[in-house]
Coordinates of C-alpha atoms and ligand atoms in Angstrom, one line a residue:
M1335 CA 70.1 13.3 209.2
A1336 CA 70.0 13.6 205.1
E1337 CA 72.0 16.4 203.6
L1338 CA 70.2 18.6 200.8
K1339 CA 72.5 18.0 197.9
C1340 CA 70.1 18.6 195.3
I1341 CA 67.0 20.3 194.5
L1342 CA 64.8 19.4 191.4
W1343 CA 62.6 22.3 190.0
D1344 CA 59.2 21.7 188.2
V1345 CA 58.7 24.3 185.2
D1346 CA 55.1 25.5 184.7
G1347 CA 53.5 26.9 187.4
T1348 CA 56.3 26.8 189.6
L1349 CA 59.0 28.6 188.0
A1350 CA 56.4 31.1 186.4
D1351 CA 52.7 31.0 186.3
T1352 CA 52.8 30.2 182.3
E1353 CA 49.5 28.0 181.8
R1354 CA 46.7 30.6 182.1
D1355 CA 48.9 33.7 179.9
G1356 CA 51.0 31.4 178.2
H1357 CA 50.6 27.8 177.0
R1358 CA 46.7 28.4 176.8
V1359 CA 47.4 31.2 174.9
A1360 CA 49.6 29.6 172.6
F1361 CA 47.4 26.2 172.0
N1362 CA 44.5 28.9 171.2
M1363 CA 46.7 30.6 168.6
A1364 CA 47.5 27.5 167.0
F1365 CA 44.0 26.1 166.7
E1366 CA 43.3 29.3 165.1
E1367 CA 46.0 29.4 163.1
A1368 CA 45.0 26.1 162.0
G1369 CA 41.4 27.0 161.4
L1370 CA 40.0 25.1 164.1
E1371 CA 37.0 26.2 165.9
R1372 CA 38.0 25.0 169.2
R1373 CA 39.4 27.6 171.8
W1374 CA 40.1 26.5 175.6
D1375 CA 38.6 29.3 177.9
I1376 CA 40.5 29.9 181.0
E1377 CA 38.5 27.3 182.8
T1378 CA 38.1 24.5 180.6
Y1379 CA 41.8 24.9 180.1
G1380 CA 42.1 24.2 183.9
E1381 CA 39.7 21.3 184.0
L1382 CA 42.2 20.3 181.2
L1383 CA 45.0 20.4 183.5
K1384 CA 44.4 17.0 184.6
V1385 CA 46.1 15.8 181.7
T1386 CA 49.7 16.6 181.7
G1387 CA 51.2 17.3 178.1
G1388 CA 50.0 19.1 175.5
K1389 CA 49.8 16.7 172.9
E1390 CA 48.1 14.5 175.5
R1391 CA 45.8 17.1 176.5
M1392 CA 44.6 17.8 172.6
Q1393 CA 44.3 13.8 172.7
F1394 CA 42.2 13.8 175.5
D1395 CA 39.9 17.2 174.1
I1396 CA 39.4 15.0 171.0
E1397 CA 38.5 11.8 173.2
C1398 CA 36.0 14.2 174.7
G1399 CA 34.6 15.5 171.8
D1400 CA 35.2 18.7 172.0
M1401 CA 37.8 19.1 168.8
P1402 CA 37.4 17.0 165.6
D1403 CA 39.1 13.9 165.3
M1404 CA 42.8 13.9 163.7
P1405 CA 46.0 11.5 163.6
F1406 CA 48.6 12.1 166.4
K1407 CA 50.8 13.0 163.6
R1408 CA 48.4 16.2 162.9
I1409 CA 48.2 16.7 166.7
A1410 CA 52.4 16.6 166.8
E1411 CA 52.3 19.4 164.0
L1412 CA 49.8 21.5 165.8
H1413 CA 51.7 21.2 169.0
A1414 CA 54.8 22.2 167.4
R1415 CA 52.8 25.3 165.9
K1416 CA 51.7 26.0 169.6
T1417 CA 55.3 25.6 170.7
V1418 CA 56.7 28.5 168.7
H1419 CA 53.8 30.8 169.6
Y1420 CA 54.7 29.8 173.0
Q1421 CA 58.2 30.5 172.4
S1422 CA 57.0 34.4 171.4
L1423 CA 55.1 35.1 174.4
I1424 CA 57.9 34.2 176.1
A1425 CA 60.3 35.8 174.1
D1426 CA 57.8 38.8 174.9
G1427 CA 58.5 38.9 178.5
L1428 CA 54.7 38.2 179.5
I1429 CA 55.2 35.7 182.2
P1430 CA 57.5 36.7 184.9
L1431 CA 59.1 34.4 187.1
R1432 CA 57.4 33.6 190.5
S1433 CA 58.2 35.2 193.6
G1434 CA 61.0 33.7 195.1
V1435 CA 62.1 31.7 192.5
L1436 CA 65.4 33.6 191.5
R1437 CA 66.5 34.5 195.0
L1438 CA 66.4 30.4 196.1
L1439 CA 68.0 29.7 192.9
E1440 CA 70.7 31.8 193.3
E1441 CA 71.1 31.3 196.8
A1442 CA 71.6 27.3 196.2
Y1443 CA 73.6 27.7 193.1
A1444 CA 75.8 29.9 195.3
E1445 CA 75.8 27.1 198.4
G1446 CA 77.2 24.1 195.5
I1447 CA 73.9 22.5 195.7
T1448 CA 73.2 20.4 192.5
L1449 CA 70.3 22.0 190.7
G1450 CA 68.2 20.4 187.9
I1451 CA 64.6 20.8 186.2
S1452 CA 62.1 17.7 185.7
T1453 CA 58.9 19.1 184.0
T1454 CA 56.7 17.5 181.5
T1455 CA 56.7 20.4 178.8
T1456 CA 58.7 20.3 176.0
P1457 CA 62.5 21.2 175.9
A1458 CA 61.9 24.0 173.5
A1459 CA 59.3 25.7 175.7
L1460 CA 61.5 25.2 178.7
D1461 CA 64.4 26.5 176.8
A1462 CA 62.7 30.0 175.9
L1463 CA 61.7 30.4 179.5
I1464 CA 65.5 29.9 180.6
E1465 CA 66.8 31.8 178.1
H1466 CA 63.7 35.1 178.5
S1467 CA 62.6 34.6 182.2
L1468 CA 65.9 33.5 183.7
G1469 CA 68.8 34.3 182.2
K1470 CA 71.2 32.4 179.6
E1471 CA 73.9 32.0 182.0
W1472 CA 71.0 29.3 183.7
F1473 CA 71.5 26.8 180.5
D1474 CA 75.1 25.9 182.5
R1475 CA 74.1 26.3 186.1
F1476 CA 71.0 23.8 185.6
A1477 CA 73.0 20.3 186.0
V1478 CA 70.3 18.6 184.1
L1479 CA 67.4 19.8 182.3
A1480 CA 64.5 17.1 182.1
A1481 CA 61.7 17.7 179.8
G1482 CA 58.8 16.7 178.0
D1483 CA 59.6 13.3 175.9
I1484 CA 62.4 12.2 177.4
V1485 CA 60.7 10.0 179.3
P1486 CA 57.5 7.9 177.8
A1487 CA 55.4 8.3 181.2
K1488 CA 54.8 11.9 182.0
K1489 CA 53.9 13.0 185.7
P1490 CA 52.2 12.2 187.6
A1491 CA 54.5 9.1 186.7
P1492 CA 57.6 9.6 188.6
D1493 CA 59.9 8.3 185.9
I1494 CA 60.9 12.5 185.1
Y1495 CA 62.5 12.4 188.3
T1496 CA 63.9 9.4 188.2
Y1497 CA 65.9 10.2 185.0
A1498 CA 66.8 13.8 186.7
M1499 CA 68.4 11.7 189.6
E1500 CA 70.0 8.9 187.3
E1501 CA 71.3 11.6 185.1
L1502 CA 73.0 13.5 187.9
G1503 CA 74.1 10.7 190.0
V1504 CA 72.0 11.7 193.0
S1505 CA 69.6 9.9 195.7
A1506 CA 66.0 10.6 196.9
E1507 CA 67.4 10.8 199.8
N1508 CA 69.5 13.9 199.6
T1509 CA 66.8 15.4 197.0
L1510 CA 64.0 17.9 197.1
A1511 CA 61.5 18.8 194.5
V1512 CA 59.9 21.7 194.0
E1513 CA 56.0 21.5 192.4
D1514 CA 52.8 23.7 191.8
S1515 CA 50.5 20.5 191.0
S1516 CA 49.1 17.5 192.5
N1517 CA 50.4 15.7 189.5
G1518 CA 53.5 16.8 190.4
W1519 CA 53.5 16.2 193.7
L1520 CA 52.6 12.7 192.8
S1521 CA 55.5 12.1 190.5
A1522 CA 57.8 13.2 192.9
Q1523 CA 56.3 11.5 195.5
A1524 CA 56.1 8.1 193.8
A1525 CA 60.3 8.9 193.0
G1526 CA 60.8 9.3 196.6
L1527 CA 61.1 12.6 197.2
K1528 CA 60.0 15.2 199.8
C1529 CA 58.6 18.3 197.8
I1530 CA 57.6 21.8 198.3
I1531 CA 54.5 22.6 196.8
T1532 CA 53.8 26.3 195.8
V1533 CA 50.1 26.8 194.6
N1534 CA 48.8 29.1 192.1
D1535 CA 44.8 29.6 191.0
Y1536 CA 44.9 26.5 188.8
T1537 CA 46.2 24.1 191.6
A1538 CA 45.4 25.8 195.0
K1539 CA 42.6 23.5 195.7
Q1540 CA 44.4 20.4 194.3
D1541 CA 45.5 17.6 196.7
F1542 CA 48.8 17.8 198.6
D1543 CA 48.1 15.3 201.0
G1544 CA 51.5 14.1 202.7
A1545 CA 53.8 17.1 201.1
D1546 CA 56.3 18.5 203.3
L1547 CA 54.8 22.2 202.9
V1548 CA 52.4 24.0 200.7
V1549 CA 52.6 27.3 200.6
S1550 CA 50.9 30.6 198.6
E1551 CA 54.3 31.5 197.1
L1552 CA 58.1 31.0 197.8
G1553 CA 57.9 34.9 198.2
D1554 CA 60.5 37.7 198.9
A1555 CA 61.7 39.3 201.9
G1556 CA 60.1 42.5 202.2
C1557 CA 56.9 41.7 200.4
D1558 CA 53.7 40.7 201.4
S1559 CA 54.0 37.6 203.7
I1560 CA 53.3 34.0 202.1
Q1561 CA 50.6 31.8 203.2
A1562 CA 51.7 28.1 204.8
L1563 CA 48.6 25.9 203.5
S1564 CA 50.0 23.1 205.0
N1565 CA 53.2 22.8 207.3
K1566 CA 54.8 19.3 208.0
H1567 CA 57.4 19.8 209.6
D1568 CA 56.1 23.0 211.7
L1569 CA 58.7 25.5 210.5
S1570 CA 58.8 28.8 211.8
N1571 CA 59.6 32.0 210.6
L1572 CA 57.6 31.6 207.1
E1573 CA 57.3 35.7 206.0
C1574 CA 58.9 33.5 202.8
V1575 CA 60.8 30.1 202.1
T1576 CA 64.3 30.5 202.7
L1577 CA 66.9 28.0 201.6
S1578 CA 67.4 27.1 205.4
H1579 CA 63.5 25.9 205.3
F1580 CA 64.7 23.8 202.6
K1581 CA 67.5 22.1 204.7
A1582 CA 65.5 21.8 207.5
I1583 CA 63.4 19.7 205.8
M1584 CA 65.8 17.2 204.2
A1585 CA 67.5 17.0 207.8
D1586 CA 63.9 15.9 209.6
Ligands
LIG3060 C1 53.0 21.5 183.1 C2 52.5 20.3 181.6 C3 53.1 20.8 180.1 C4 52.4 22.5 179.7 C5 52.4 22.6 178.3 O1 54.4 20.8 182.9 O2 51.9 19.6 182.0 O3 52.3 20.1 179.4 O4 51.0 22.3 180.3 O5 53.7 21.9 177.8 P1 55.0 21.0 184.1 P2 53.8 21.4 176.4 O6 54.3 21.5 185.6 O7 55.8 19.4 184.5 O8 55.9 22.1 184.0 O9 52.5 22.0 175.9 O10 54.9 21.8 175.9 O11 53.5 19.6 176.8
LIG3061 MG1 53.9 22.3 187.3

């Protein structure tokens, strides 16, 4: 029976719904500023999300012929501007945390469960979200912030999860991941982790075959009940996801 010792959190789409009104808007601001005609509308961006990593996403769009060709150095410069725009959108408080996130983080932290971040996004983008949406104290409360280019292969490769666990000295057996996308689930699964998926508009129809729990939201007590889209461990009392559910998944 495995004990829950560590929770590794994905960021975009999981802690907050950052993609549509955060990252997408920031990319478009950078494109406009650079005099490019390309804009990523809501639907197009949803398709492009199959490519993880902002620089890689732009490279893919270029390869599809939808953006003018440019050297990778220029892509990286544009992406750096995109990150600045993203930081200001987050600092303006435009993107709230998803339901249940803060409740579960606080409860797990109070119980001494190790908390970490495993994300594809750029460290500066992650820092902005921690500072403005979670609170500065969380820089110390997360035992590892694994983000962006720190590993060569981004999700769906397992590298960012493997890296975080190595940094923390925890084993996959005692670690649970929280994700929102199929690329994230594939990454966590390949790292040997059990995983809770909290879907959003962009990911609700993706394939989460084998995931331990798939829900519409983590939810909060007293709010509308969440929807369980798949419940592999037959968990009960799923009005919202609690730390007891995390522990039950690990123990099963
Ligand atoms: C999601 C991503 C990121 C963001 C954009 O990361 O794939 O690329 O879309 O951020 P995750 P950057 O779900 O793993 O948090 O532009 O900084 O890459
Ligand atoms: Mg995500």
